[in-house]
Amino acid sequence: MEALTYILEKGLVLIPMLNILGALIKGIEKIPDKYIPLILLVFGVLGAFGIIGFSVDAAIQGVLITGVAVYGNQLVKQLKTE
């Protein structure tokens, strides 16, 4: 996956964490599915701040990490439906 070349090695641990968190949030009936990526974005950026420190680079890393987690999840779902 080419997007992984832009993500710092320290941040890779957030990808499975976001996948697990997304699965837990999906189980909450009161939260519509359309809001899950936005919620994961908040946790991804906050997680990147926690690991990397508070900076613009950390915010960008959080967005990239969340993108890989959400895109990867959707890719797996789409490949299973065919």
mmCIF file of C-alpha atoms in Angstrom:
data_model
loop_
_atom_site.group_PDB
_atom_site.id
_atom_site.type_symbol
_atom_site.label_atom_id
_atom_site.label_comp_id
_atom_site.label_asym_id
_atom_site.label_seq_id
_atom_site.Cartn_x
_atom_site.Cartn_y
_atom_site.Cartn_z
ATOM 1 C CA MET A 1 0.000 0.000 0.000
ATOM 2 C CA GLU A 2 1.651 3.202 -1.154
ATOM 3 C CA ALA A 3 -0.092 5.408 1.437
ATOM 4 C CA LEU A 4 1.868 3.630 4.153
ATOM 5 C CA THR A 5 5.087 5.198 2.873
ATOM 6 C CA TYR A 6 3.811 8.588 4.094
ATOM 7 C CA ILE A 7 2.879 7.401 7.579
ATOM 8 C CA LEU A 8 5.466 7.464 10.331
ATOM 9 C CA GLU A 9 6.316 4.064 11.772
ATOM 10 C CA LYS A 10 5.200 5.142 15.255
ATOM 11 C CA GLY A 11 1.709 5.858 13.939
ATOM 12 C CA LEU A 12 1.086 2.467 12.361
ATOM 13 C CA VAL A 13 -0.180 1.116 15.682
ATOM 14 C CA LEU A 14 -3.193 3.424 15.359
ATOM 15 C CA ILE A 15 -4.524 1.671 12.243
ATOM 16 C CA PRO A 16 -5.684 -1.550 13.950
ATOM 17 C CA MET A 17 -6.816 0.507 16.953
ATOM 18 C CA LEU A 18 -9.077 2.560 14.688
ATOM 19 C CA ASN A 19 -10.419 -0.594 13.029
ATOM 20 C CA ILE A 20 -11.344 -2.055 16.413
ATOM 21 C CA LEU A 21 -12.858 1.238 17.545
ATOM 22 C CA GLY A 22 -14.862 1.437 14.313
ATOM 23 C CA ALA A 23 -16.257 -2.056 14.888
ATOM 24 C CA LEU A 24 -17.239 -1.113 18.438
ATOM 25 C CA ILE A 25 -18.918 2.100 17.289
ATOM 26 C CA LYS A 26 -20.780 0.215 14.550
ATOM 27 C CA GLY A 27 -22.375 -1.879 17.282
ATOM 28 C CA ILE A 28 -23.932 1.216 18.853
ATOM 29 C CA GLU A 29 -27.338 1.533 17.209
ATOM 30 C CA LYS A 30 -27.793 5.230 18.069
ATOM 31 C CA ILE A 31 -24.783 6.267 15.955
ATOM 32 C CA PRO A 32 -25.513 6.223 12.197
ATOM 33 C CA ASP A 33 -22.871 4.534 10.036
ATOM 34 C CA LYS A 34 -22.264 7.747 8.090
ATOM 35 C CA TYR A 35 -20.708 9.361 11.194
ATOM 36 C CA ILE A 36 -18.225 6.567 11.943
ATOM 37 C CA PRO A 37 -15.435 7.909 9.658
ATOM 38 C CA LEU A 38 -15.752 11.356 11.242
ATOM 39 C CA ILE A 39 -15.566 9.906 14.753
ATOM 40 C CA LEU A 40 -12.555 7.821 13.747
ATOM 41 C CA LEU A 41 -10.909 10.941 12.310
ATOM 42 C CA VAL A 42 -11.148 12.656 15.683
ATOM 43 C CA PHE A 43 -9.626 9.636 17.440
ATOM 44 C CA GLY A 44 -6.966 9.261 14.737
ATOM 45 C CA VAL A 45 -5.803 12.855 15.068
ATOM 46 C CA LEU A 46 -5.908 12.723 18.876
ATOM 47 C CA GLY A 47 -3.977 9.455 18.817
ATOM 48 C CA ALA A 48 -1.360 10.967 16.531
ATOM 49 C CA PHE A 49 -1.060 13.955 18.885
ATOM 50 C CA GLY A 50 -0.510 11.509 21.736
ATOM 51 C CA ILE A 51 2.174 9.542 19.927
ATOM 52 C CA ILE A 52 3.948 12.216 17.897
ATOM 53 C CA GLY A 53 3.200 15.372 19.863
ATOM 54 C CA PHE A 54 1.026 18.377 19.193
ATOM 55 C CA SER A 55 1.943 19.707 15.745
ATOM 56 C CA VAL A 56 0.615 20.187 12.246
ATOM 57 C CA ASP A 57 2.599 17.124 11.141
ATOM 58 C CA ALA A 58 0.848 15.044 13.794
ATOM 59 C CA ALA A 59 -2.559 16.253 12.581
ATOM 60 C CA ILE A 60 -1.629 15.299 9.019
ATOM 61 C CA GLN A 61 -0.447 11.893 10.244
ATOM 62 C CA GLY A 62 -3.774 11.433 12.041
ATOM 63 C CA VAL A 63 -5.702 12.180 8.853
ATOM 64 C CA LEU A 64 -3.511 9.793 6.813
ATOM 65 C CA ILE A 65 -3.777 7.041 9.422
ATOM 66 C CA THR A 66 -7.557 7.381 9.575
ATOM 67 C CA GLY A 67 -7.739 7.365 5.789
ATOM 68 C CA VAL A 68 -5.788 4.121 5.563
ATOM 69 C CA ALA A 69 -7.917 2.512 8.289
ATOM 70 C CA VAL A 70 -11.261 3.523 6.746
ATOM 71 C CA TYR A 71 -10.184 2.852 3.153
ATOM 72 C CA GLY A 72 -8.730 -0.522 4.104
ATOM 73 C CA ASN A 73 -11.928 -1.491 5.884
ATOM 74 C CA GLN A 74 -14.055 -0.490 2.889
ATOM 75 C CA LEU A 75 -11.737 -2.292 0.483
ATOM 76 C CA VAL A 76 -12.071 -5.529 2.424
ATOM 77 C CA LYS A 77 -15.870 -5.166 2.509
ATOM 78 C CA GLN A 78 -16.064 -4.498 -1.238
ATOM 79 C CA LEU A 79 -13.844 -7.449 -2.105
ATOM 80 C CA LYS A 80 -16.006 -9.763 0.013
ATOM 81 C CA THR A 81 -19.226 -8.774 -1.799
ATOM 82 C CA GLU A 82 -18.119 -9.964 -5.230
#
